Amino acid sequence: MDFNATKLFISVVNAGSFSAASEKMGMPISTLSRKINELEQALNAQLLVRSRHGVKPTYKGQQFFEQARLGVELLEDAQRSVTSVHKLQGKLRLSVPPNFTLWWDLLLEFQQRYPDIRVFCHSSERVVDLFEDGIDVALRMGNLNTDDVIAKPIMTGEALFVASPKLLARYGTPQTLAEMGRLPIAAWENLNHGFFEWESGSEKVKYEPFFSTNNTQVLIHYALNGMGASQLLDFSVRPWLESGELIQLIPWTTQKIIPLHLVYARQKYPSALVRAYLDFCLEWVGKMKYK
């Protein structure tokens, strides 16, 4: 089997079309098409479905892509380790939840330590498919409902009720969840979530926010300006809690704990870049005492 043809096949699948792969790689479309045809003949299997809108892998093509991509990465890592004067170089593709500002500091320090690693960071509410989207490592919040990935616990976040002193001066400081619900609430909501209820032990309180958004930074902005109380993760509001611009409300109630995991493809040997990133994240989080 032609190793270079396999690399070309992976590039075409990632690009979504022969024309896009041709432009990215600086190779004629005719050459790309010929090499893929030769690979299909060698494997005795159709790997791609071609149309005017681009290409998609067949079922067998997807299987081959998922396995071959990992093998190619390992071979390229091995080649770089003996031919490069640098310890690590290449491109790392990451996924991080939107507005996760804590991670921007981590990535800055990661690239300062590994200046030859180029990083692409995808930020979206959508749970990416590691294989189809070509993501090496994703940071995911909440409980995981999949066995298709390897997940490393990295840290936890505690959901705190917070408000500004000026809001509390107008409405008073709540002592219970029920009193919290009588404050103007700015809440997190996406297009598919519209159920608003707090729970602490046996106590449950439904509430109706006067403002909701899927942007955490906007919620912080509302809270800082005294427009509303909000429930936010501890590390996202820590600077303002320490400065006194925000105050934690009813801290004696049981707070919701959100686990965070680094997930990557279920494979025996993650690439050198992935291993470096995983190790760095664990070190950085431990050093910053965010666990």
mmCIF file of C-alpha atoms in Angstrom:
data_model
loop_
_atom_site.group_PDB
_atom_site.id
_atom_site.type_symbol
_atom_site.label_atom_id
_atom_site.label_comp_id
_atom_site.label_asym_id
_atom_site.label_seq_id
_atom_site.Cartn_x
_atom_site.Cartn_y
_atom_site.Cartn_z
ATOM 1 C CA MET A 1 0.000 0.000 0.000
ATOM 2 C CA ASP A 2 1.292 3.453 -0.947
ATOM 3 C CA PHE A 3 1.962 5.508 2.203
ATOM 4 C CA ASN A 4 1.946 8.815 0.300
ATOM 5 C CA ALA A 5 -1.358 7.948 -1.370
ATOM 6 C CA THR A 6 -2.816 7.250 2.066
ATOM 7 C CA LYS A 7 -1.694 10.686 3.246
ATOM 8 C CA LEU A 8 -3.331 12.235 0.168
ATOM 9 C CA PHE A 9 -6.568 10.349 0.886
ATOM 10 C CA ILE A 10 -6.604 11.696 4.461
ATOM 11 C CA SER A 11 -6.046 15.231 3.130
ATOM 12 C CA VAL A 12 -8.936 14.913 0.667
ATOM 13 C CA VAL A 13 -11.320 13.661 3.369
ATOM 14 C CA ASN A 14 -10.296 16.481 5.726
ATOM 15 C CA ALA A 15 -10.695 19.080 2.975
ATOM 16 C CA GLY A 16 -14.051 17.720 1.790
ATOM 17 C CA SER A 17 -13.253 17.971 -1.909
ATOM 18 C CA PHE A 18 -10.488 17.324 -4.424
ATOM 19 C CA SER A 19 -10.363 21.002 -5.382
ATOM 20 C CA ALA A 20 -9.906 22.184 -1.777
ATOM 21 C CA ALA A 21 -7.233 19.540 -1.133
ATOM 22 C CA SER A 22 -5.530 20.421 -4.412
ATOM 23 C CA GLU A 23 -5.357 24.112 -3.504
ATOM 24 C CA LYS A 24 -4.129 23.387 0.021
ATOM 25 C CA MET A 25 -1.428 20.953 -1.078
ATOM 26 C CA GLY A 26 -0.409 22.653 -4.318
ATOM 27 C CA MET A 27 -1.006 19.454 -6.293
ATOM 28 C CA PRO A 28 -3.039 19.082 -9.511
ATOM 29 C CA ILE A 29 -6.501 17.585 -9.058
ATOM 30 C CA SER A 30 -5.723 15.006 -11.747
ATOM 31 C CA THR A 31 -2.743 13.748 -9.744
ATOM 32 C CA LEU A 32 -4.777 13.570 -6.555
ATOM 33 C CA SER A 33 -7.579 11.682 -8.283
ATOM 34 C CA ARG A 34 -5.159 9.236 -9.890
ATOM 35 C CA LYS A 35 -3.420 8.511 -6.589
ATOM 36 C CA ILE A 36 -6.739 7.893 -4.805
ATOM 37 C CA ASN A 37 -7.891 5.593 -7.610
ATOM 38 C CA GLU A 38 -4.650 3.616 -7.308
ATOM 39 C CA LEU A 39 -5.162 3.349 -3.547
ATOM 40 C CA GLU A 40 -8.731 2.101 -4.024
ATOM 41 C CA GLN A 41 -7.491 -0.504 -6.502
ATOM 42 C CA ALA A 42 -4.742 -1.636 -4.113
ATOM 43 C CA LEU A 43 -7.289 -2.024 -1.299
ATOM 44 C CA ASN A 44 -9.970 -3.419 -3.614
ATOM 45 C CA ALA A 45 -12.516 -1.067 -2.036
ATOM 46 C CA GLN A 46 -14.250 2.188 -2.908
ATOM 47 C CA LEU A 47 -13.115 4.778 -0.384
ATOM 48 C CA LEU A 48 -14.847 7.957 -1.600
ATOM 49 C CA VAL A 49 -18.225 8.939 -2.986
ATOM 50 C CA ARG A 50 -17.702 11.739 -5.505
ATOM 51 C CA SER A 51 -20.313 14.381 -6.388
ATOM 52 C CA ARG A 52 -20.531 17.951 -7.650
ATOM 53 C CA HIS A 53 -20.611 19.120 -4.044
ATOM 54 C CA GLY A 54 -17.399 17.383 -3.001
ATOM 55 C CA VAL A 55 -16.489 13.965 -1.638
ATOM 56 C CA LYS A 56 -17.469 11.876 1.358
ATOM 57 C CA PRO A 57 -15.911 8.641 2.565
ATOM 58 C CA THR A 58 -17.857 5.423 2.101
ATOM 59 C CA TYR A 59 -18.418 3.200 5.126
ATOM 60 C CA LYS A 60 -15.190 1.347 4.382
ATOM 61 C CA GLY A 61 -13.524 4.652 3.531
ATOM 62 C CA GLN A 62 -14.451 6.077 6.940
ATOM 63 C CA GLN A 63 -13.074 2.994 8.676
ATOM 64 C CA PHE A 64 -9.852 3.255 6.694
ATOM 65 C CA PHE A 65 -9.619 7.013 7.362
ATOM 66 C CA GLU A 66 -9.994 6.623 11.121
ATOM 67 C CA GLN A 67 -7.358 3.903 11.394
ATOM 68 C CA ALA A 68 -4.960 5.249 8.776
ATOM 69 C CA ARG A 69 -5.001 8.786 10.173
ATOM 70 C CA LEU A 70 -3.733 7.545 13.515
ATOM 71 C CA GLY A 71 -1.039 5.428 11.878
ATOM 72 C CA VAL A 72 0.137 8.286 9.666
ATOM 73 C CA GLU A 73 0.349 10.605 12.667
ATOM 74 C CA LEU A 74 2.510 8.099 14.544
ATOM 75 C CA LEU A 75 4.823 7.641 11.559
ATOM 76 C CA GLU A 76 5.136 11.407 11.092
ATOM 77 C CA ASP A 77 5.901 11.808 14.796
ATOM 78 C CA ALA A 78 8.618 9.169 14.495
ATOM 79 C CA GLN A 79 10.063 10.905 11.437
ATOM 80 C CA ARG A 80 10.105 14.292 13.144
ATOM 81 C CA SER A 81 11.759 12.863 16.248
ATOM 82 C CA VAL A 82 14.837 11.791 14.253
ATOM 83 C CA THR A 83 15.005 14.488 11.581
ATOM 84 C CA SER A 84 14.081 17.668 13.447
ATOM 85 C CA VAL A 85 16.397 19.716 15.608
ATOM 86 C CA HIS A 86 13.363 20.679 17.682
ATOM 87 C CA LYS A 87 11.795 18.496 20.327
ATOM 88 C CA LEU A 88 8.250 18.875 19.032
ATOM 89 C CA GLN A 89 6.744 20.508 15.979
ATOM 90 C CA GLY A 90 3.580 20.161 13.967
ATOM 91 C CA LYS A 91 -0.067 21.209 14.218
ATOM 92 C CA LEU A 92 -2.354 20.430 17.146
ATOM 93 C CA ARG A 93 -6.112 20.669 16.595
ATOM 94 C CA LEU A 94 -8.104 21.414 19.751
ATOM 95 C CA SER A 95 -11.717 22.022 20.751
ATOM 96 C CA VAL A 96 -12.605 24.223 23.731
ATOM 97 C CA PRO A 97 -16.064 25.401 24.891
ATOM 98 C CA PRO A 98 -16.865 29.011 23.951
ATOM 99 C CA ASN A 99 -16.055 31.775 26.463
ATOM 100 C CA PHE A 100 -13.720 29.441 28.336
ATOM 101 C CA THR A 101 -11.254 32.224 29.061
ATOM 102 C CA LEU A 102 -9.285 30.200 31.604
ATOM 103 C CA TRP A 103 -7.986 28.038 28.756
ATOM 104 C CA TRP A 104 -6.620 30.980 26.759
ATOM 105 C CA ASP A 105 -3.992 31.544 29.465
ATOM 106 C CA LEU A 106 -3.139 27.851 29.372
ATOM 107 C CA LEU A 107 -2.695 27.883 25.592
ATOM 108 C CA LEU A 108 -0.475 30.962 25.745
ATOM 109 C CA GLU A 109 1.885 29.226 28.149
ATOM 110 C CA PHE A 110 1.705 25.962 26.189
ATOM 111 C CA GLN A 111 2.908 27.648 22.999
ATOM 112 C CA GLN A 112 5.570 29.559 24.883
ATOM 113 C CA ARG A 113 6.959 26.221 26.019
ATOM 114 C CA TYR A 114 6.492 24.588 22.589
ATOM 115 C CA PRO A 115 6.994 27.418 20.066
ATOM 116 C CA ASP A 116 7.172 25.036 17.087
ATOM 117 C CA ILE A 117 3.714 23.558 17.716
ATOM 118 C CA ARG A 118 1.026 25.348 15.711
ATOM 119 C CA VAL A 119 -2.388 25.300 17.395
ATOM 120 C CA PHE A 120 -5.838 25.432 15.841
ATOM 121 C CA CYS A 121 -8.518 25.920 18.494
ATOM 122 C CA HIS A 122 -12.165 25.361 17.560
ATOM 123 C CA SER A 123 -14.713 26.971 19.877
ATOM 124 C CA SER A 124 -18.356 25.980 19.640
ATOM 125 C CA GLU A 125 -21.257 24.659 21.710
ATOM 126 C CA ARG A 126 -21.468 21.725 19.310
ATOM 127 C CA VAL A 127 -19.876 18.522 20.573
ATOM 128 C CA VAL A 128 -17.314 17.859 17.874
ATOM 129 C CA ASP A 129 -16.705 14.451 16.349
ATOM 130 C CA LEU A 130 -13.010 13.822 16.934
ATOM 131 C CA PHE A 131 -12.666 11.757 13.765
ATOM 132 C CA GLU A 132 -14.914 13.611 11.327
ATOM 133 C CA ASP A 133 -13.778 17.048 12.479
ATOM 134 C CA GLY A 134 -10.129 16.051 12.771
ATOM 135 C CA ILE A 135 -9.821 17.191 16.397
ATOM 136 C CA ASP A 136 -6.918 15.822 18.436
ATOM 137 C CA VAL A 137 -8.119 16.764 21.929
ATOM 138 C CA ALA A 138 -11.401 18.304 23.100
ATOM 139 C CA LEU A 139 -12.199 19.893 26.447
ATOM 140 C CA ARG A 140 -15.689 18.847 27.483
ATOM 141 C CA MET A 141 -17.819 20.000 30.402
ATOM 142 C CA GLY A 142 -20.327 17.899 32.291
ATOM 143 C CA ASN A 143 -20.870 14.166 32.334
ATOM 144 C CA LEU A 144 -19.751 12.197 29.290
ATOM 145 C CA ASN A 145 -22.179 9.812 27.621
ATOM 146 C CA THR A 146 -19.868 8.040 25.213
ATOM 147 C CA ASP A 147 -17.410 5.162 25.214
ATOM 148 C CA ASP A 148 -15.864 6.185 21.893
ATOM 149 C CA VAL A 149 -13.139 8.319 23.452
ATOM 150 C CA ILE A 150 -10.561 8.224 26.209
ATOM 151 C CA ALA A 151 -11.377 10.843 28.847
ATOM 152 C CA LYS A 152 -8.926 12.263 31.362
ATOM 153 C CA PRO A 153 -10.457 14.200 34.280
ATOM 154 C CA ILE A 154 -8.711 17.571 34.346
ATOM 155 C CA MET A 155 -10.602 19.678 36.887
ATOM 156 C CA THR A 156 -14.017 20.513 38.285
ATOM 157 C CA GLY A 157 -15.976 23.733 38.348
ATOM 158 C CA GLU A 158 -18.400 24.804 41.067
ATOM 159 C CA ALA A 159 -21.514 26.701 40.007
ATOM 160 C CA LEU A 160 -21.845 29.718 42.311
ATOM 161 C CA PHE A 161 -24.655 32.235 42.724
ATOM 162 C CA VAL A 162 -23.189 35.734 42.392
ATOM 163 C CA ALA A 163 -24.395 39.321 42.314
ATOM 164 C CA SER A 164 -22.936 42.816 42.667
ATOM 165 C CA PRO A 165 -23.180 44.835 45.893
ATOM 166 C CA LYS A 166 -25.324 47.462 44.156
ATOM 167 C CA LEU A 167 -27.920 44.844 43.139
ATOM 168 C CA LEU A 168 -28.045 43.547 46.716
ATOM 169 C CA ALA A 169 -28.408 47.114 48.011
ATOM 170 C CA ARG A 170 -31.621 47.374 45.988
ATOM 171 C CA TYR A 171 -33.093 43.929 46.586
ATOM 172 C CA GLY A 172 -31.465 42.661 49.770
ATOM 173 C CA THR A 173 -29.268 39.588 50.227
ATOM 174 C CA PRO A 174 -31.139 36.302 49.719
ATOM 175 C CA GLN A 175 -30.879 33.606 52.367
ATOM 176 C CA THR A 176 -32.594 30.759 50.495
ATOM 177 C CA LEU A 177 -33.059 29.503 46.950
ATOM 178 C CA ALA A 178 -36.639 30.763 47.014
ATOM 179 C CA GLU A 179 -35.412 34.277 47.843
ATOM 180 C CA MET A 180 -32.791 33.940 45.072
ATOM 181 C CA GLY A 181 -35.614 33.339 42.612
ATOM 182 C CA ARG A 182 -37.151 36.711 43.483
ATOM 183 C CA LEU A 183 -34.068 38.576 42.248
ATOM 184 C CA PRO A 184 -33.714 39.593 38.604
ATOM 185 C CA ILE A 185 -31.839 36.625 37.114
ATOM 186 C CA ALA A 186 -29.519 36.552 34.108
ATOM 187 C CA ALA A 187 -29.203 32.897 33.091
ATOM 188 C CA TRP A 188 -27.372 30.709 30.615
ATOM 189 C CA GLU A 189 -29.540 29.319 27.811
ATOM 190 C CA ASN A 190 -28.890 27.948 24.350
ATOM 191 C CA LEU A 191 -31.314 27.286 21.518
ATOM 192 C CA ASN A 192 -32.275 23.877 22.894
ATOM 193 C CA HIS A 193 -32.425 24.632 26.602
ATOM 194 C CA GLY A 194 -35.293 26.500 28.244
ATOM 195 C CA PHE A 195 -35.823 24.732 31.583
ATOM 196 C CA PHE A 196 -34.887 26.890 34.560
ATOM 197 C CA GLU A 197 -34.685 25.191 37.934
ATOM 198 C CA TRP A 198 -32.206 25.260 40.808
ATOM 199 C CA GLU A 199 -31.732 22.307 43.111
ATOM 200 C CA SER A 200 -29.923 22.034 46.428
ATOM 201 C CA GLY A 201 -30.497 18.888 48.430
ATOM 202 C CA SER A 202 -34.263 18.407 48.664
ATOM 203 C CA GLU A 203 -35.028 22.027 47.741
ATOM 204 C CA LYS A 204 -36.039 22.825 44.166
ATOM 205 C CA VAL A 205 -36.899 26.280 42.875
ATOM 206 C CA LYS A 206 -38.138 27.139 39.408
ATOM 207 C CA TYR A 207 -37.376 30.639 38.152
ATOM 208 C CA GLU A 208 -37.880 32.780 35.070
ATOM 209 C CA PRO A 209 -34.846 34.821 33.950
ATOM 210 C CA PHE A 210 -35.378 38.345 32.690
ATOM 211 C CA PHE A 211 -32.337 37.851 30.446
ATOM 212 C CA SER A 212 -30.705 34.704 29.071
ATOM 213 C CA THR A 213 -27.837 34.025 26.687
ATOM 214 C CA ASN A 214 -25.349 31.337 25.701
ATOM 215 C CA ASN A 215 -22.464 33.757 26.264
ATOM 216 C CA THR A 216 -20.866 33.537 29.705
ATOM 217 C CA GLN A 217 -19.036 36.854 29.289
ATOM 218 C CA VAL A 218 -22.367 38.652 28.817
ATOM 219 C CA LEU A 219 -23.713 37.103 32.035
ATOM 220 C CA ILE A 220 -20.637 38.335 33.896
ATOM 221 C CA HIS A 221 -21.152 41.776 32.343
ATOM 222 C CA TYR A 222 -24.778 41.870 33.528
ATOM 223 C CA ALA A 223 -23.782 40.766 37.031
ATOM 224 C CA LEU A 224 -20.947 43.312 37.331
ATOM 225 C CA ASN A 225 -23.261 46.127 36.258
ATOM 226 C CA GLY A 226 -25.882 45.251 38.859
ATOM 227 C CA MET A 227 -28.462 44.179 36.314
ATOM 228 C CA GLY A 228 -29.011 40.692 37.655
ATOM 229 C CA ALA A 229 -27.781 37.789 39.746
ATOM 230 C CA SER A 230 -26.379 34.797 37.930
ATOM 231 C CA GLN A 231 -25.080 31.277 38.456
ATOM 232 C CA LEU A 232 -21.563 30.968 37.069
ATOM 233 C CA LEU A 233 -18.586 28.648 37.424
ATOM 234 C CA ASP A 234 -16.185 29.621 40.197
ATOM 235 C CA PHE A 235 -13.078 30.019 38.044
ATOM 236 C CA SER A 236 -14.885 32.309 35.606
ATOM 237 C CA VAL A 237 -15.763 34.842 38.329
ATOM 238 C CA ARG A 238 -12.859 34.386 40.749
ATOM 239 C CA PRO A 239 -11.147 37.748 39.957
ATOM 240 C CA TRP A 240 -14.316 39.719 40.762
ATOM 241 C CA LEU A 241 -15.066 37.713 43.895
ATOM 242 C CA GLU A 242 -11.559 38.486 45.141
ATOM 243 C CA SER A 243 -11.919 42.206 44.301
ATOM 244 C CA GLY A 244 -15.371 42.434 45.917
ATOM 245 C CA GLU A 245 -17.077 43.509 42.685
ATOM 246 C CA LEU A 246 -19.165 40.341 42.938
ATOM 247 C CA ILE A 247 -20.400 38.577 46.061
ATOM 248 C CA GLN A 248 -21.191 34.887 46.397
ATOM 249 C CA LEU A 249 -24.786 34.317 47.485
ATOM 250 C CA ILE A 250 -26.109 31.587 49.801
ATOM 251 C CA PRO A 251 -22.707 29.834 49.922
ATOM 252 C CA TRP A 252 -24.019 27.344 52.475
ATOM 253 C CA THR A 253 -26.260 25.652 49.893
ATOM 254 C CA THR A 254 -25.040 22.584 48.021
ATOM 255 C CA GLN A 255 -23.510 23.851 44.820
ATOM 256 C CA LYS A 256 -23.550 22.065 41.468
ATOM 257 C CA ILE A 257 -20.180 20.517 40.571
ATOM 258 C CA ILE A 258 -19.304 20.396 36.862
ATOM 259 C CA PRO A 259 -16.582 17.905 35.826
ATOM 260 C CA LEU A 260 -14.229 18.796 32.977
ATOM 261 C CA HIS A 261 -12.439 16.199 30.874
ATOM 262 C CA LEU A 262 -9.850 16.185 28.133
ATOM 263 C CA VAL A 263 -11.002 13.648 25.549
ATOM 264 C CA TYR A 264 -9.088 12.170 22.654
ATOM 265 C CA ALA A 265 -9.441 9.306 20.209
ATOM 266 C CA ARG A 266 -9.427 5.822 21.667
ATOM 267 C CA GLN A 267 -6.051 4.667 20.465
ATOM 268 C CA LYS A 268 -3.187 2.790 22.027
ATOM 269 C CA TYR A 269 -0.519 5.411 21.454
ATOM 270 C CA PRO A 270 -1.584 9.067 21.284
ATOM 271 C CA SER A 271 0.754 11.221 19.199
ATOM 272 C CA ALA A 272 3.686 13.031 20.771
ATOM 273 C CA LEU A 273 1.865 16.362 20.356
ATOM 274 C CA VAL A 274 -1.240 15.022 22.099
ATOM 275 C CA ARG A 275 0.823 13.567 24.936
ATOM 276 C CA ALA A 276 2.668 16.865 25.383
ATOM 277 C CA TYR A 277 -0.622 18.788 25.516
ATOM 278 C CA LEU A 278 -2.265 16.375 27.972
ATOM 279 C CA ASP A 279 0.749 16.429 30.284
ATOM 280 C CA PHE A 280 0.987 20.223 30.101
ATOM 281 C CA CYS A 281 -2.720 20.674 30.934
ATOM 282 C CA LEU A 282 -2.457 18.438 33.998
ATOM 283 C CA GLU A 283 0.663 20.272 35.142
ATOM 284 C CA TRP A 284 -0.816 23.738 34.525
ATOM 285 C CA VAL A 285 -4.124 23.049 36.264
ATOM 286 C CA GLY A 286 -2.322 21.512 39.224
ATOM 287 C CA LYS A 287 0.006 24.510 39.464
ATOM 288 C CA MET A 288 -2.874 26.988 39.281
ATOM 289 C CA LYS A 289 -4.817 25.046 41.939
ATOM 290 C CA TYR A 290 -8.013 24.934 39.892
ATOM 291 C CA LYS A 291 -8.764 21.288 40.695
#
